[in-house]
Amino acid sequence: MKSVYSRGGMWAGLLALGLASGSGSAPAFIDTSMFPGNASVQKPSVTAGNSHYVYVYDDLTNRLFVFDRAGKLLHTVGRTGPGPGEFYHATGLEASDSVVTVYDRWNRRVELFSPEGQFRAEFPAPSNSRAFAADGNGRVYINDPQQGHLISVYDSSGKNTANFGELTTVSALYQTKDTSRDAALRLQANRVWLATDKEGNVYASYVIAPVIRKYDRNGHLAFERFIQGAEADSLRNIFWHVRSGEKLLSSPFDGTQVDYITKAVMADSSVGRVYVLGGIEALFEFDSNGNQVRVLPIKRNHGGQILHSSLSEHTVLFTVVFQTGLYEARIPAP
């Protein structure tokens, strides 16, 4: 994994995304830099990319930075405000070769832009979630368990067209008879990260449990998988036995501070793979049928925890808490 943007040239981290110990393959290092320190991104939060551009949202200035794939800053989009093309603490960003979709959460809307960053349209959306995904066909998926389902679907006019996904409990997610946390974490147990693939499937990884679900394009459950391996077991142990925020990145969800047991889910339709970013900063890889393929630990030489990740061109883009840089790591071939 490499530093692809560093403000003022102050640092450049060399990181690696490799196979788990015992896999027989060495980590795949990437050691060249993109994004020289010529852009004033101060607090990168969410990021996305397509075949031509990389997008970085700055949560401090409420601007969207547009880079080419070589790292050249092309321009910035927006400013703080409620107007067309403006933002106020956006929490979601998706990019395809035809449209860039921004979940402008605190302005209660979704905004659409051209790949070059020109404003196209907006439509209303609820603000009580952090997770969203867009499928490139005008549909937006938002995690909204307060409505009684895991996922709500909206069309390009902002109309709620469908709801799906059965809600769960902490005890079900952890396959235990201990129901002591079920009531207190009723909503938190149903907070998920979302992703879609080109076939219209929707993937959800649970914020507070190492579990992934896949729904087909009609909202029917295709599979639910409990992530396996030593890394996943460590996450389970942290959830039950370690105070929130002591080992993992944590944040308040629905009024309660919880650890990020998972931080993202990403789908790569070109190779039929799905990746869950764990709180201990490893990627768990699954095939399209839900078979767990391998674990890719993320090796880093700098402080701070990964805040957000996205998948573009077989490469994972990362932002890091309290760092002004953007990192990338190419996924090793199987």
Tab-separated table of C-alpha atoms in Angstrom:
chain	number	residue	atom	x	y	z
A	1	MET	CA	0.000	0.000	0.000
A	2	LYS	CA	1.395	3.408	-0.889
A	3	SER	CA	0.835	7.031	-0.106
A	4	VAL	CA	-0.903	8.503	-3.117
A	5	TYR	CA	-1.422	11.971	-1.741
A	6	SER	CA	0.451	13.837	0.937
A	7	ARG	CA	-0.140	17.428	1.864
A	8	GLY	CA	2.935	19.626	1.557
A	9	GLY	CA	5.140	16.596	0.932
A	10	MET	CA	5.361	16.128	4.699
A	11	TRP	CA	5.300	12.367	4.588
A	12	ALA	CA	4.922	9.431	2.268
A	13	GLY	CA	4.042	6.082	3.761
A	14	LEU	CA	5.053	2.772	2.222
A	15	LEU	CA	2.527	0.116	3.148
A	16	ALA	CA	1.636	-3.336	1.946
A	17	LEU	CA	-1.473	-5.374	1.328
A	18	GLY	CA	-0.410	-9.003	1.552
A	19	LEU	CA	-1.676	-12.492	2.081
A	20	ALA	CA	-2.208	-13.920	5.507
A	21	SER	CA	0.630	-15.712	7.203
A	22	GLY	CA	1.059	-19.210	5.844
A	23	SER	CA	-0.483	-18.434	2.454
A	24	GLY	CA	2.813	-18.956	0.659
A	25	SER	CA	2.724	-15.605	-1.121
A	26	ALA	CA	4.685	-12.471	-0.297
A	27	PRO	CA	2.966	-9.120	0.188
A	28	ALA	CA	2.552	-6.985	-2.915
A	29	PHE	CA	4.355	-3.702	-2.248
A	30	ILE	CA	3.636	-0.576	-4.264
A	31	ASP	CA	6.360	1.995	-3.857
A	32	THR	CA	5.681	4.905	-6.191
A	33	SER	CA	3.837	8.057	-5.217
A	34	MET	CA	0.910	9.768	-6.828
A	35	PHE	CA	-0.632	13.002	-5.692
A	36	PRO	CA	2.350	15.186	-4.798
A	37	GLY	CA	1.700	17.720	-2.054
A	38	ASN	CA	0.083	20.320	-4.287
A	39	ALA	CA	-3.468	20.095	-3.016
A	40	SER	CA	-4.864	21.454	0.203
A	41	VAL	CA	-6.918	18.456	1.307
A	42	GLN	CA	-7.016	18.977	5.054
A	43	LYS	CA	-9.303	16.250	6.396
A	44	PRO	CA	-9.929	13.530	3.801
A	45	SER	CA	-12.876	11.378	4.767
A	46	VAL	CA	-14.496	9.398	1.956
A	47	THR	CA	-12.920	8.525	-1.366
A	48	ALA	CA	-13.860	6.785	-4.616
A	49	GLY	CA	-12.444	6.214	-8.080
A	50	ASN	CA	-13.307	5.130	-11.599
A	51	SER	CA	-11.158	4.296	-14.623
A	52	HIS	CA	-10.222	7.961	-15.185
A	53	TYR	CA	-10.393	9.845	-11.891
A	54	VAL	CA	-9.910	9.608	-8.127
A	55	TYR	CA	-12.230	11.631	-5.873
A	56	VAL	CA	-11.448	12.712	-2.312
A	57	TYR	CA	-13.933	14.500	-0.069
A	58	ASP	CA	-12.480	16.987	2.438
A	59	ASP	CA	-14.703	16.987	5.515
A	60	LEU	CA	-13.108	20.154	6.904
A	61	THR	CA	-13.692	22.411	3.891
A	62	ASN	CA	-16.665	20.484	2.427
A	63	ARG	CA	-15.060	20.244	-0.992
A	64	LEU	CA	-14.646	17.391	-3.439
A	65	PHE	CA	-11.157	17.096	-4.954
A	66	VAL	CA	-10.865	15.552	-8.422
A	67	PHE	CA	-7.537	13.969	-9.444
A	68	ASP	CA	-6.572	12.052	-12.551
A	69	ARG	CA	-5.268	8.505	-12.092
A	70	ALA	CA	-1.685	9.776	-12.259
A	71	GLY	CA	-2.308	11.962	-9.231
A	72	LYS	CA	-2.632	15.372	-10.871
A	73	LEU	CA	-5.148	17.660	-9.186
A	74	LEU	CA	-7.638	18.733	-11.849
A	75	HIS	CA	-10.045	20.857	-9.831
A	76	THR	CA	-12.191	21.086	-6.722
A	77	VAL	CA	-15.970	20.958	-6.520
A	78	GLY	CA	-18.316	22.672	-4.099
A	79	ARG	CA	-18.114	24.490	-0.795
A	80	THR	CA	-20.013	24.540	2.490
A	81	GLY	CA	-23.707	25.183	1.958
A	82	PRO	CA	-27.108	23.797	0.955
A	83	GLY	CA	-27.085	24.945	-2.663
A	84	PRO	CA	-26.642	22.848	-5.812
A	85	GLY	CA	-23.162	21.375	-5.871
A	86	GLU	CA	-22.472	22.395	-2.264
A	87	PHE	CA	-21.989	20.059	0.702
A	88	TYR	CA	-22.284	19.806	4.448
A	89	HIS	CA	-20.375	16.853	5.890
A	90	ALA	CA	-21.070	14.319	3.167
A	91	THR	CA	-20.602	10.752	4.381
A	92	GLY	CA	-20.883	8.729	1.180
A	93	LEU	CA	-19.219	8.818	-2.221
A	94	GLU	CA	-19.587	6.497	-5.217
A	95	ALA	CA	-18.039	6.837	-8.670
A	96	SER	CA	-18.632	5.102	-11.987
A	97	ASP	CA	-17.492	6.126	-15.449
A	98	SER	CA	-20.843	7.842	-16.017
A	99	VAL	CA	-21.793	9.466	-12.710
A	100	VAL	CA	-20.420	10.504	-9.313
A	101	THR	CA	-22.911	10.165	-6.460
A	102	VAL	CA	-22.502	11.987	-3.138
A	103	TYR	CA	-24.563	11.258	-0.034
A	104	ASP	CA	-24.783	14.793	1.386
A	105	ARG	CA	-26.123	13.494	4.658
A	106	TRP	CA	-26.596	16.642	6.708
A	107	ASN	CA	-28.243	18.441	3.805
A	108	ARG	CA	-30.616	15.457	3.636
A	109	ARG	CA	-30.015	14.717	-0.014
A	110	VAL	CA	-28.078	12.837	-2.666
A	111	GLU	CA	-26.233	14.851	-5.320
A	112	LEU	CA	-25.225	13.662	-8.775
A	113	PHE	CA	-22.221	14.954	-10.734
A	114	SER	CA	-20.565	14.227	-14.044
A	115	PRO	CA	-17.269	12.298	-13.847
A	116	GLU	CA	-15.505	15.646	-14.326
A	117	GLY	CA	-17.375	17.126	-11.355
A	118	GLN	CA	-20.143	19.185	-12.969
A	119	PHE	CA	-23.344	19.267	-10.906
A	120	ARG	CA	-26.253	17.431	-12.556
A	121	ALA	CA	-29.081	16.871	-10.094
A	122	GLU	CA	-30.100	16.252	-6.506
A	123	PHE	CA	-32.914	14.487	-4.695
A	124	PRO	CA	-33.962	14.237	-1.037
A	125	ALA	CA	-32.722	11.417	1.188
A	126	PRO	CA	-32.917	10.673	4.924
A	127	SER	CA	-30.084	11.808	7.182
A	128	ASN	CA	-30.239	9.167	9.905
A	129	SER	CA	-27.637	6.878	8.348
A	130	ARG	CA	-23.963	6.941	7.437
A	131	ALA	CA	-24.041	4.120	4.920
A	132	PHE	CA	-25.206	4.300	1.346
A	133	ALA	CA	-24.483	2.725	-2.025
A	134	ALA	CA	-25.447	3.610	-5.592
A	135	ASP	CA	-25.858	1.081	-8.393
A	136	GLY	CA	-25.262	3.295	-11.424
A	137	ASN	CA	-28.866	2.869	-12.603
A	138	GLY	CA	-30.302	5.709	-10.577
A	139	ARG	CA	-31.013	3.655	-7.480
A	140	VAL	CA	-29.575	4.570	-4.091
A	141	TYR	CA	-29.473	2.203	-1.126
A	142	ILE	CA	-29.438	3.567	2.429
A	143	ASN	CA	-29.118	1.634	5.673
A	144	ASP	CA	-32.183	2.715	7.643
A	145	PRO	CA	-33.164	0.161	10.323
A	146	GLN	CA	-35.421	2.682	12.038
A	147	GLN	CA	-37.882	1.992	9.216
A	148	GLY	CA	-38.081	-1.673	10.180
A	149	HIS	CA	-35.829	-3.005	7.416
A	150	LEU	CA	-32.078	-3.153	6.926
A	151	ILE	CA	-32.004	-1.318	3.589
A	152	SER	CA	-34.210	1.312	1.922
A	153	VAL	CA	-34.098	1.942	-1.831
A	154	TYR	CA	-34.683	5.330	-3.469
A	155	ASP	CA	-35.037	6.269	-7.118
A	156	SER	CA	-33.590	9.367	-8.769
A	157	SER	CA	-36.576	11.467	-7.674
A	158	GLY	CA	-36.056	10.575	-4.022
A	159	LYS	CA	-39.043	8.215	-3.873
A	160	ASN	CA	-38.702	5.260	-1.508
A	161	THR	CA	-39.348	2.396	-3.942
A	162	ALA	CA	-38.453	-0.635	-1.831
A	163	ASN	CA	-37.323	-1.833	1.580
A	164	PHE	CA	-35.686	-5.146	2.351
A	165	GLY	CA	-33.475	-7.018	4.780
A	166	GLU	CA	-34.633	-8.654	7.990
A	167	LEU	CA	-33.336	-7.010	11.153
A	168	THR	CA	-31.148	-8.995	13.523
A	169	THR	CA	-29.780	-8.933	17.079
A	170	VAL	CA	-26.359	-8.987	18.712
A	171	SER	CA	-26.910	-12.543	19.927
A	172	ALA	CA	-27.798	-13.709	16.403
A	173	LEU	CA	-24.788	-11.955	14.867
A	174	TYR	CA	-22.490	-13.609	17.382
A	175	GLN	CA	-24.312	-16.972	17.421
A	176	THR	CA	-24.617	-16.944	21.194
A	177	LYS	CA	-27.307	-17.512	23.807
A	178	ASP	CA	-26.114	-14.371	25.611
A	179	THR	CA	-28.867	-11.830	24.913
A	180	SER	CA	-27.612	-9.244	27.414
A	181	ARG	CA	-26.790	-6.693	24.702
A	182	ASP	CA	-29.730	-7.259	22.391
A	183	ALA	CA	-31.989	-4.531	23.768
A	184	ALA	CA	-29.323	-1.867	24.319
A	185	LEU	CA	-27.842	-2.353	20.831
A	186	ARG	CA	-31.087	-2.954	18.943
A	187	LEU	CA	-30.376	-0.322	16.276
A	188	GLN	CA	-26.585	-0.557	16.382
A	189	ALA	CA	-26.791	-4.284	15.594
A	190	ASN	CA	-28.424	-3.327	12.296
A	191	ARG	CA	-25.977	-0.649	11.199
A	192	VAL	CA	-24.163	-1.849	8.091
A	193	TRP	CA	-21.844	-0.676	5.350
A	194	LEU	CA	-23.185	-1.128	1.813
A	195	ALA	CA	-21.891	-1.895	-1.671
A	196	THR	CA	-23.391	-2.967	-4.989
A	197	ASP	CA	-22.064	-4.856	-7.992
A	198	LYS	CA	-22.808	-4.578	-11.707
A	199	GLU	CA	-25.409	-7.347	-11.501
A	200	GLY	CA	-27.484	-5.321	-9.044
A	201	ASN	CA	-26.632	-7.370	-5.960
A	202	VAL	CA	-26.299	-5.525	-2.661
A	203	TYR	CA	-23.738	-6.400	0.025
A	204	ALA	CA	-23.911	-5.426	3.693
A	205	SER	CA	-21.202	-5.825	6.332
A	206	TYR	CA	-22.181	-5.219	9.946
A	207	VAL	CA	-20.538	-2.368	11.820
A	208	ILE	CA	-20.425	-4.207	15.154
A	209	ALA	CA	-19.982	-7.825	14.005
A	210	PRO	CA	-17.806	-9.750	11.500
A	211	VAL	CA	-20.769	-10.760	9.357
A	212	ILE	CA	-21.610	-10.134	5.696
A	213	ARG	CA	-24.885	-10.513	3.803
A	214	LYS	CA	-25.646	-10.526	0.087
A	215	TYR	CA	-29.045	-9.605	-1.356
A	216	ASP	CA	-30.007	-10.118	-4.991
A	217	ARG	CA	-31.371	-7.323	-7.170
A	218	ASN	CA	-34.902	-8.087	-5.925
A	219	GLY	CA	-33.938	-7.754	-2.276
A	220	HIS	CA	-33.930	-11.477	-1.483
A	221	LEU	CA	-31.240	-12.781	0.847
A	222	ALA	CA	-28.655	-14.732	-1.159
A	223	PHE	CA	-26.363	-15.564	1.734
A	224	GLU	CA	-25.249	-14.610	5.224
A	225	ARG	CA	-21.701	-15.455	6.256
A	226	PHE	CA	-19.927	-15.301	9.594
A	227	ILE	CA	-16.348	-14.278	8.826
A	228	GLN	CA	-13.816	-16.920	9.831
A	229	GLY	CA	-10.158	-16.965	10.857
A	230	ALA	CA	-7.895	-15.707	13.618
A	231	GLU	CA	-8.433	-12.066	12.684
A	232	ALA	CA	-12.213	-12.424	12.860
A	233	ASP	CA	-11.938	-14.253	16.183
A	234	SER	CA	-9.861	-11.354	17.525
A	235	LEU	CA	-12.617	-8.956	16.504
A	236	ARG	CA	-15.222	-11.050	18.299
A	237	ASN	CA	-13.098	-11.097	21.425
A	238	ILE	CA	-12.675	-7.306	21.301
A	239	PHE	CA	-16.426	-6.784	21.001
A	240	TRP	CA	-17.206	-8.864	24.072
A	241	HIS	CA	-14.238	-8.182	26.329
A	242	VAL	CA	-12.551	-4.860	25.476
A	243	ARG	CA	-13.869	-1.401	26.279
A	244	SER	CA	-15.088	0.513	23.225
A	245	GLY	CA	-12.390	2.665	21.643
A	246	GLU	CA	-9.507	0.962	23.419
A	247	LYS	CA	-8.386	-1.266	20.534
A	248	LEU	CA	-10.403	-0.184	17.509
A	249	LEU	CA	-11.715	2.940	15.862
A	250	SER	CA	-15.031	3.787	17.494
A	251	SER	CA	-17.832	6.272	17.018
A	252	PRO	CA	-21.298	7.019	18.413
A	253	PHE	CA	-24.097	5.224	16.590
A	254	ASP	CA	-27.644	5.959	17.694
A	255	GLY	CA	-26.397	7.492	20.927
A	256	THR	CA	-23.983	4.725	21.940
A	257	GLN	CA	-20.233	4.534	21.352
A	258	VAL	CA	-19.401	1.343	19.451
A	259	ASP	CA	-16.295	-0.145	17.885
A	260	TYR	CA	-15.981	-0.558	14.131
A	261	ILE	CA	-15.718	-4.338	13.931
A	262	THR	CA	-15.926	-3.848	10.171
A	263	LYS	CA	-15.287	-0.588	8.338
A	264	ALA	CA	-16.402	-1.188	4.757
A	265	VAL	CA	-17.612	-3.682	2.184
A	266	MET	CA	-16.511	-3.489	-1.460
A	267	ALA	CA	-17.438	-5.480	-4.574
A	268	ASP	CA	-15.312	-6.118	-7.668
A	269	SER	CA	-17.627	-7.488	-10.364
A	270	SER	CA	-14.804	-7.983	-12.857
A	271	VAL	CA	-13.332	-10.812	-10.793
A	272	GLY	CA	-16.412	-11.846	-8.815
A	273	ARG	CA	-14.942	-10.904	-5.472
A	274	VAL	CA	-16.255	-9.107	-2.387
A	275	TYR	CA	-14.028	-7.595	0.316
A	276	VAL	CA	-14.821	-6.689	3.914
A	277	LEU	CA	-12.451	-4.295	5.676
A	278	GLY	CA	-12.072	-5.444	9.268
A	279	GLY	CA	-11.526	-3.225	12.266
A	280	ILE	CA	-8.074	-4.734	12.763
A	281	GLU	CA	-7.256	-3.588	9.229
A	282	ALA	CA	-7.348	-6.760	7.219
A	283	LEU	CA	-9.372	-7.431	4.084
A	284	PHE	CA	-11.543	-10.547	4.153
A	285	GLU	CA	-12.096	-11.801	0.599
A	286	PHE	CA	-15.177	-13.732	-0.550
A	287	ASP	CA	-16.289	-15.078	-3.906
A	288	SER	CA	-19.718	-14.267	-5.320
A	289	ASN	CA	-21.211	-17.372	-3.682
A	290	GLY	CA	-20.097	-16.345	-0.211
A	291	ASN	CA	-17.111	-18.672	0.105
A	292	GLN	CA	-14.344	-17.038	2.127
A	293	VAL	CA	-11.241	-17.140	-0.065
A	294	ARG	CA	-8.425	-15.526	1.923
A	295	VAL	CA	-7.414	-12.839	4.388
A	296	LEU	CA	-5.247	-9.901	3.284
A	297	PRO	CA	-3.591	-8.181	6.263
A	298	ILE	CA	-2.767	-4.513	5.781
A	299	LYS	CA	0.773	-3.682	6.869
A	300	ARG	CA	1.495	-0.038	7.672
A	301	ASN	CA	4.425	2.050	8.885
A	302	HIS	CA	2.549	5.091	10.167
A	303	GLY	CA	0.092	5.891	12.928
A	304	GLY	CA	-3.615	6.380	12.660
A	305	GLN	CA	-6.381	3.975	11.772
A	306	ILE	CA	-8.042	3.534	8.407
A	307	LEU	CA	-11.223	5.590	8.270
A	308	HIS	CA	-12.698	4.761	4.871
A	309	SER	CA	-11.929	2.611	1.859
A	310	SER	CA	-13.235	2.096	-1.652
A	311	LEU	CA	-12.398	-0.189	-4.555
A	312	SER	CA	-11.381	1.023	-8.002
A	313	GLU	CA	-9.535	-0.719	-10.834
A	314	HIS	CA	-8.523	-3.682	-8.598
A	315	THR	CA	-7.053	-1.158	-6.182
A	316	VAL	CA	-8.271	-0.237	-2.712
A	317	LEU	CA	-8.169	3.458	-1.780
A	318	PHE	CA	-7.865	4.367	1.912
A	319	THR	CA	-8.184	7.468	4.052
A	320	VAL	CA	-6.626	7.454	7.525
A	321	VAL	CA	-7.774	9.151	10.732
A	322	PHE	CA	-5.771	12.306	11.548
A	323	GLN	CA	-3.735	12.002	8.332
A	324	THR	CA	-3.961	14.308	5.331
A	325	GLY	CA	-2.976	11.563	2.926
A	326	LEU	CA	-4.729	9.126	0.666
A	327	TYR	CA	-3.312	5.632	0.291
A	328	GLU	CA	-3.827	2.861	-2.205
A	329	ALA	CA	-3.025	-0.840	-2.335
A	330	ARG	CA	-3.375	-3.133	-5.329
A	331	ILE	CA	-5.043	-6.409	-4.442
A	332	PRO	CA	-2.641	-9.331	-5.030
A	333	ALA	CA	-3.663	-11.873	-7.644
A	334	PRO	CA	-5.038	-15.120	-6.210
